[in-house]
GROMACS .gro file of C-alpha atoms in nm:
model
  215
    1MET     CA    1  -2.262  -2.728   0.232
    2SER     CA    2  -2.202  -2.868  -0.132
    3ALA     CA    3  -2.161  -2.673  -0.442
    4ALA     CA    4  -2.504  -2.772  -0.550
    5HIS     CA    5  -2.664  -2.606  -0.237
    6LEU     CA    6  -2.449  -2.286  -0.306
    7LEU     CA    7  -2.542  -2.288  -0.673
    8SER     CA    8  -2.776  -1.996  -0.651
    9ALA     CA    9  -2.617  -1.818  -0.366
   10GLN     CA   10  -2.570  -1.439  -0.454
   11LEU     CA   11  -2.261  -1.245  -0.304
   12LEU     CA   12  -2.328  -0.875  -0.286
   13ALA     CA   13  -2.038  -0.617  -0.247
   14ILE     CA   14  -2.205  -0.352  -0.069
   15SER     CA   15  -1.932  -0.109   0.024
   16PRO     CA   16  -1.550  -0.138   0.082
   17GLY     CA   17  -1.523  -0.402   0.393
   18CYS     CA   18  -1.897  -0.493   0.363
   19GLN     CA   19  -2.037  -0.787   0.191
   20ALA     CA   20  -2.377  -0.957   0.206
   21LEU     CA   21  -2.470  -1.306   0.103
   22LEU     CA   22  -2.835  -1.425   0.016
   23LEU     CA   23  -2.873  -1.794   0.034
   24PRO     CA   24  -3.165  -2.007  -0.100
   25ILE     CA   25  -3.231  -2.271   0.177
   26LEU     CA   26  -3.207  -2.595  -0.036
   27ALA     CA   27  -3.032  -2.807   0.230
   28ASP     CA   28  -3.185  -3.004   0.522
   29GLU     CA   29  -3.093  -2.938   0.886
   30PRO     CA   30  -2.816  -3.225   0.919
   31THR     CA   31  -2.650  -3.067   0.600
   32LEU     CA   32  -2.670  -2.735   0.745
   33ARG     CA   33  -2.511  -2.810   1.073
   34THR     CA   34  -2.221  -3.017   0.932
   35GLY     CA   35  -1.910  -2.835   1.057
   36LEU     CA   36  -2.094  -2.521   1.154
   37PRO     CA   37  -1.950  -2.383   1.492
   38LEU     CA   38  -2.247  -2.338   1.737
   39THR     CA   39  -2.184  -2.186   2.089
   40GLN     CA   40  -2.370  -2.354   2.384
   41PRO     CA   41  -2.611  -2.042   2.400
   42GLU     CA   42  -2.674  -2.085   2.027
   43LEU     CA   43  -2.767  -2.447   2.082
   44ASP     CA   44  -2.983  -2.352   2.359
   45ASP     CA   45  -3.158  -2.089   2.127
   46LEU     CA   46  -3.201  -2.362   1.850
   47ALA     CA   47  -3.335  -2.603   2.102
   48LEU     CA   48  -3.640  -2.359   2.152
   49ILE     CA   49  -3.721  -2.355   1.793
   50ARG     CA   50  -3.958  -2.630   1.700
   51HIS     CA   51  -4.077  -2.575   1.373
   52PRO     CA   52  -3.841  -2.746   1.103
   53ALA     CA   53  -3.845  -2.464   0.855
   54GLN     CA   54  -3.765  -2.201   1.120
   55ARG     CA   55  -3.466  -2.439   1.236
   56THR     CA   56  -3.330  -2.461   0.889
   57GLU     CA   57  -3.374  -2.075   0.827
   58TRP     CA   58  -3.182  -2.014   1.163
   59LEU     CA   59  -2.906  -2.238   1.059
   60ALA     CA   60  -2.885  -2.109   0.724
   61CYS     CA   61  -2.811  -1.755   0.855
   62ARG     CA   62  -2.517  -1.882   1.023
   63VAL     CA   63  -2.398  -2.087   0.738
   64ALA     CA   64  -2.429  -1.753   0.540
   65VAL     CA   65  -2.239  -1.535   0.796
   66ARG     CA   66  -1.979  -1.796   0.840
   67GLN     CA   67  -1.891  -1.792   0.454
   68LEU     CA   68  -1.876  -1.401   0.461
   69VAL     CA   69  -1.630  -1.412   0.753
   70GLU     CA   70  -1.420  -1.663   0.571
   71GLN     CA   71  -1.451  -1.466   0.233
   72LEU     CA   72  -1.310  -1.161   0.439
   73GLY     CA   73  -1.023  -1.351   0.560
   74GLY     CA   74  -1.165  -1.426   0.931
   75VAL     CA   75  -1.202  -1.729   1.138
   76TYR     CA   76  -1.572  -1.810   1.221
   77ALA     CA   77  -1.612  -1.913   1.591
   78GLY     CA   78  -1.996  -1.868   1.631
   79LEU     CA   79  -2.217  -1.589   1.756
   80TYR     CA   80  -2.318  -1.427   2.076
   81LYS     CA   81  -2.620  -1.195   2.159
   82ASP     CA   82  -2.588  -0.859   2.358
   83GLU     CA   83  -2.842  -0.731   2.603
   84TYR     CA   84  -3.076  -0.633   2.324
   85GLY     CA   85  -3.075  -0.966   2.134
   86LYS     CA   86  -2.849  -0.814   1.865
   87PRO     CA   87  -2.606  -1.105   1.723
   88HIS     CA   88  -2.223  -1.041   1.728
   89LEU     CA   89  -1.932  -1.247   1.600
   90ARG     CA   90  -1.709  -1.414   1.867
   91ASN     CA   91  -1.350  -1.305   1.854
   92LEU     CA   92  -1.393  -1.062   1.583
   93PRO     CA   93  -1.468  -0.684   1.594
   94TRP     CA   94  -1.672  -0.680   1.273
   95SER     CA   95  -2.040  -0.591   1.284
   96ILE     CA   96  -2.303  -0.837   1.132
   97SER     CA   97  -2.660  -0.870   1.080
   98LEU     CA   98  -2.880  -1.153   0.971
   99SER     CA   99  -3.219  -1.203   0.823
  100HIS     CA  100  -3.450  -1.483   0.684
  101THR     CA  101  -3.796  -1.560   0.520
  102THR     CA  102  -3.944  -1.879   0.381
  103GLY     CA  103  -3.692  -2.037   0.177
  104TRP     CA  104  -3.424  -1.787   0.216
  105ALA     CA  105  -3.145  -1.662   0.445
  106ALA     CA  106  -2.936  -1.352   0.428
  107ALA     CA  107  -2.626  -1.219   0.629
  108VAL     CA  108  -2.403  -0.920   0.615
  109VAL     CA  109  -2.068  -0.828   0.742
  110HIS     CA  110  -1.912  -0.481   0.791
  111GLN     CA  111  -1.553  -0.475   0.899
  112SER     CA  112  -1.581  -0.104   1.039
  113ARG     CA  113  -1.913   0.005   1.118
  114PRO     CA  114  -2.261  -0.109   1.231
  115VAL     CA  115  -2.474  -0.262   0.986
  116GLY     CA  116  -2.835  -0.413   0.939
  117ILE     CA  117  -2.998  -0.643   0.672
  118ASP     CA  118  -3.361  -0.736   0.607
  119ILE     CA  119  -3.500  -0.962   0.323
  120GLU     CA  120  -3.873  -0.946   0.261
  121PRO     CA  121  -4.113  -1.083  -0.012
  122ILE     CA  122  -4.377  -0.826  -0.147
  123ARG     CA  123  -4.704  -0.896   0.023
  124ASP     CA  124  -5.041  -0.755   0.135
  125GLN     CA  125  -4.925  -0.727   0.504
  126PHE     CA  126  -4.740  -0.403   0.425
  127GLN     CA  127  -5.094  -0.220   0.372
  128ARG     CA  128  -5.210  -0.342   0.711
  129VAL     CA  129  -4.909  -0.199   0.887
  130VAL     CA  130  -4.881   0.135   0.725
  131PRO     CA  131  -5.059   0.339   0.997
  132ARG     CA  132  -4.815   0.218   1.261
  133THR     CA  133  -4.482   0.207   1.066
  134LEU     CA  134  -4.491   0.509   0.822
  135SER     CA  135  -4.479   0.882   0.888
  136ALA     CA  136  -4.762   1.096   0.729
  137ASP     CA  137  -4.486   1.223   0.463
  138GLU     CA  138  -4.403   0.843   0.391
  139ILE     CA  139  -4.754   0.752   0.366
  140ALA     CA  140  -4.824   1.032   0.112
  141HIS     CA  141  -4.516   0.940  -0.103
  142ALA     CA  142  -4.588   0.561  -0.083
  143ALA     CA  143  -4.928   0.636  -0.216
  144GLY     CA  144  -5.052   0.277  -0.145
  145ILE     CA  145  -4.814   0.143  -0.402
  146PRO     CA  146  -4.717  -0.223  -0.289
  147ALA     CA  147  -4.362  -0.189  -0.425
  148ARG     CA  148  -4.303   0.134  -0.247
  149LEU     CA  149  -4.445   0.013   0.088
  150ALA     CA  150  -4.226  -0.288   0.060
  151VAL     CA  151  -3.913  -0.072   0.002
  152TYR     CA  152  -4.020   0.133   0.326
  153TRP     CA  153  -4.092  -0.165   0.538
  154CYS     CA  154  -3.763  -0.326   0.432
  155ALA     CA  155  -3.545  -0.020   0.464
  156LYS     CA  156  -3.675   0.051   0.811
  157GLU     CA  157  -3.618  -0.328   0.934
  158SER     CA  158  -3.246  -0.288   0.810
  159LEU     CA  159  -3.229   0.053   1.015
  160TYR     CA  160  -3.396  -0.114   1.311
  161LYS     CA  161  -3.133  -0.409   1.302
  162LEU     CA  162  -2.838  -0.168   1.259
  163TYR     CA  163  -2.955   0.047   1.575
  164GLY     CA  164  -2.976  -0.261   1.753
  165LYS     CA  165  -3.159  -0.135   2.065
  166ARG     CA  166  -3.504  -0.105   2.190
  167GLN     CA  167  -3.740   0.193   2.282
  168LEU     CA  168  -3.794   0.307   1.923
  169THR     CA  169  -4.073   0.301   1.677
  170PHE     CA  170  -4.079   0.280   1.306
  171ARG     CA  171  -4.323   0.545   1.258
  172GLU     CA  172  -4.150   0.816   1.476
  173HIS     CA  173  -3.778   0.726   1.504
  174LEU     CA  174  -3.678   0.535   1.179
  175LEU     CA  175  -3.737   0.763   0.871
  176ILE     CA  176  -3.668   0.706   0.510
  177ASP     CA  177  -3.623   1.004   0.243
  178PRO     CA  178  -3.852   1.009  -0.062
  179PHE     CA  179  -3.699   0.788  -0.330
  180ASP     CA  180  -3.740   0.715  -0.706
  181ASP     CA  181  -3.910   0.411  -0.804
  182GLY     CA  182  -3.647   0.148  -0.875
  183ALA     CA  183  -3.389   0.340  -0.656
  184THR     CA  184  -3.101   0.109  -0.527
  185GLN     CA  185  -2.969   0.339  -0.282
  186LEU     CA  186  -3.167   0.539  -0.007
  187ILE     CA  187  -3.119   0.764   0.267
  188GLY     CA  188  -3.250   0.681   0.615
  189HIS     CA  189  -3.243   0.836   0.957
  190VAL     CA  190  -3.267   0.718   1.315
  191ARG     CA  191  -3.397   1.008   1.508
  192LEU     CA  192  -3.407   0.985   1.891
  193PRO     CA  193  -3.398   1.252   2.165
  194ALA     CA  194  -3.043   1.151   2.245
  195HIS     CA  195  -2.933   1.016   1.926
  196THR     CA  196  -2.962   1.134   1.560
  197GLU     CA  197  -2.795   0.951   1.264
  198THR     CA  198  -2.811   0.959   0.890
  199LEU     CA  199  -2.744   0.626   0.702
  200THR     CA  200  -2.713   0.476   0.355
  201ILE     CA  201  -2.930   0.191   0.277
  202CYS     CA  202  -2.879  -0.012  -0.044
  203CYS     CA  203  -3.193  -0.195  -0.155
  204PHE     CA  204  -3.200  -0.479  -0.411
  205PRO     CA  205  -3.495  -0.647  -0.606
  206ILE     CA  206  -3.367  -0.982  -0.543
  207GLY     CA  207  -3.433  -1.351  -0.426
  208PRO     CA  208  -3.791  -1.356  -0.253
  209GLY     CA  209  -3.877  -0.979  -0.328
  210LEU     CA  210  -3.641  -0.717  -0.160
  211LEU     CA  211  -3.292  -0.727   0.037
  212ALA     CA  212  -3.192  -0.409   0.224
  213VAL     CA  213  -2.872  -0.329   0.384
  214ALA     CA  214  -2.821  -0.008   0.598
  215TYR     CA  215  -2.477   0.102   0.694
   0.00000   0.00000   0.00000
């Protein structure tokens, strides 16, 4: 991509060995594909995406993760998915996560531990999904406030992507400790019968609304 297309890109230092990149999607599909390594499984996945905007979002995520890998001194050789659909770097042991929404793409790379990322606009949808995504304590804390509901949703999505497996629900298995309004660091938990984990989540008011990184 040209310098003009990257003018508003925002590089975020999350922790040692962990960086995230938020990229506004200002380029068309041919520009995004220029010089971008895509494996055959990736090309097969892209062929299944029909909507032009969704294709550019998919490609922009890979542009973002490629830039992060190169920023950290690695060589980007494309991605593959595991049995759960979680993306991984080919030929590198680093953990990655991708997210996109209308007009924006984001990626994060962590060199030593699992990581998850989500970007979200603040929208009315969060009110509708409260009963199936928030615990009773989280519902009480959110108090119907749109900004808090957005934080809960974005933070839980980042936890879900970090864990990278199935058979878990946002309401029962992914939990967020109460937080102060405007907090940029949260504590999250993955609680399953055979697996319990406490994780840090960085949350930024940025781009389309919110960006959360769990690690």
